[in-house]
Tab-separated table of C-alpha atoms in Angstrom:
chain	number	residue	atom	x	y	z
J	1	ASP	CA	89.147	-75.469	-70.120
J	2	TRP	CA	87.956	-72.748	-67.752
J	3	VAL	CA	85.625	-69.789	-68.040
J	4	ALA	CA	85.079	-67.200	-65.305
J	5	ALA	CA	82.679	-64.340	-64.674
J	6	VAL	CA	83.247	-61.558	-62.137
J	7	LEU	CA	80.778	-58.886	-61.073
J	8	GLU	CA	82.111	-56.333	-58.592
J	9	TYR	CA	80.374	-53.294	-57.142
J	10	THR	CA	81.986	-50.611	-54.979
J	11	ALA	CA	79.301	-48.885	-52.876
J	12	SER	CA	81.607	-46.202	-51.475
J	13	PRO	CA	85.326	-45.637	-51.171
J	14	HIS	CA	85.397	-48.354	-48.510
J	15	TRP	CA	82.772	-51.081	-49.185
J	16	PHE	CA	82.705	-53.649	-51.994
J	17	LEU	CA	80.554	-56.599	-53.049
J	18	SER	CA	81.565	-59.215	-55.586
J	19	VAL	CA	80.143	-62.327	-57.195
J	20	VAL	CA	82.566	-64.710	-58.897
J	21	ASN	CA	81.841	-67.927	-60.756
J	22	GLN	CA	84.488	-70.208	-62.265
J	23	TYR	CA	83.364	-73.081	-64.438
J	24	ASN	CA	85.477	-75.981	-65.707
J	25	TYR	CA	83.817	-77.273	-68.874
J	26	GLY	CA	86.553	-79.213	-70.650
J	27	ASN	CA	87.591	-82.172	-68.505
J	28	ALA	CA	88.637	-85.267	-70.421
J	29	ASP	CA	86.644	-87.484	-68.024
J	30	GLY	CA	83.426	-85.568	-68.749
J	31	ASP	CA	83.036	-84.034	-65.277
J	32	TYR	CA	82.111	-80.364	-64.983
J	33	TYR	CA	82.942	-78.239	-61.951
J	34	ASN	CA	81.291	-75.004	-60.839
J	35	PHE	CA	82.910	-72.681	-58.241
J	36	PRO	CA	80.579	-69.808	-57.176
J	37	VAL	CA	81.761	-67.317	-54.508
J	38	VAL	CA	80.054	-64.217	-53.051
J	39	ALA	CA	82.244	-61.765	-51.127
J	40	THR	CA	81.861	-58.455	-49.340
J	41	GLY	CA	84.370	-56.351	-47.492
J	42	TYR	CA	85.614	-53.086	-46.111
J	43	ILE	CA	88.830	-51.295	-47.112
J	44	LYS	CA	90.415	-48.610	-44.926
J	45	ASP	CA	93.823	-47.205	-45.841
J	46	SER	CA	96.128	-50.237	-46.150
J	47	HIS	CA	93.800	-52.647	-44.304
J	48	ARG	CA	91.111	-54.852	-45.809
J	49	ILE	CA	88.659	-57.252	-44.168
J	50	SER	CA	86.452	-59.478	-46.258
J	51	LEU	CA	83.799	-62.123	-45.751
J	52	SER	CA	83.130	-64.642	-48.497
J	53	TYR	CA	80.942	-67.674	-48.949
J	54	GLY	CA	81.079	-70.339	-51.618
J	55	ARG	CA	83.232	-72.994	-53.192
J	56	GLN	CA	86.785	-71.831	-53.896
J	57	ARG	CA	89.228	-73.763	-56.030
J	58	ALA	CA	92.905	-73.649	-55.131
J	59	GLY	CA	94.923	-70.983	-56.938
J	60	VAL	CA	95.093	-67.199	-57.352
J	61	PHE	CA	91.928	-65.326	-56.275
J	62	CYS	CA	91.407	-61.593	-56.900
J	63	VAL	CA	88.675	-59.418	-55.308
J	64	GLY	CA	88.625	-55.709	-54.537
J	65	GLY	CA	91.899	-55.142	-56.361
J	66	VAL	CA	93.791	-57.587	-54.140
J	67	CYS	CA	95.101	-60.915	-55.509
J	68	ARG	CA	96.302	-63.762	-53.309
J	69	ILE	CA	97.002	-67.489	-53.406
J	70	VAL	CA	94.279	-69.506	-51.653
J	71	PRO	CA	93.752	-73.189	-50.823
J	72	ALA	CA	90.631	-75.057	-51.953
J	73	SER	CA	87.723	-74.461	-49.576
J	74	ASN	CA	83.979	-74.740	-49.265
J	75	GLY	CA	81.945	-72.530	-46.920
J	76	LEU	CA	82.487	-69.265	-45.074
J	77	THR	CA	85.858	-67.463	-45.116
J	78	VAL	CA	86.985	-64.351	-43.205
J	79	SER	CA	90.132	-62.624	-44.416
J	80	LEU	CA	92.169	-59.740	-42.996
J	81	THR	CA	94.886	-58.208	-45.169
J	82	SER	CA	97.232	-55.376	-44.127
J	83	SER	CA	100.024	-53.719	-46.085
J	84	PHE	CA	102.900	-51.831	-44.501
């Protein structure tokens, strides 16, 4: 069983800041997993650069209106997304 909380703030038409926490509370083996991530970024036309830090589980991750499939990671991540 999973529960998630997302707090996202857009400071202007271009800048955003988000805090995401995913928590796994229903494992059969009794382990609980917490996945906090803080991200900030800049959006200009069809380009988006973001910087995030935290523990990311593998799967679909959505921030700033953009969803993508990500691998599991722990630490600092820089992402550049462009649409044509």
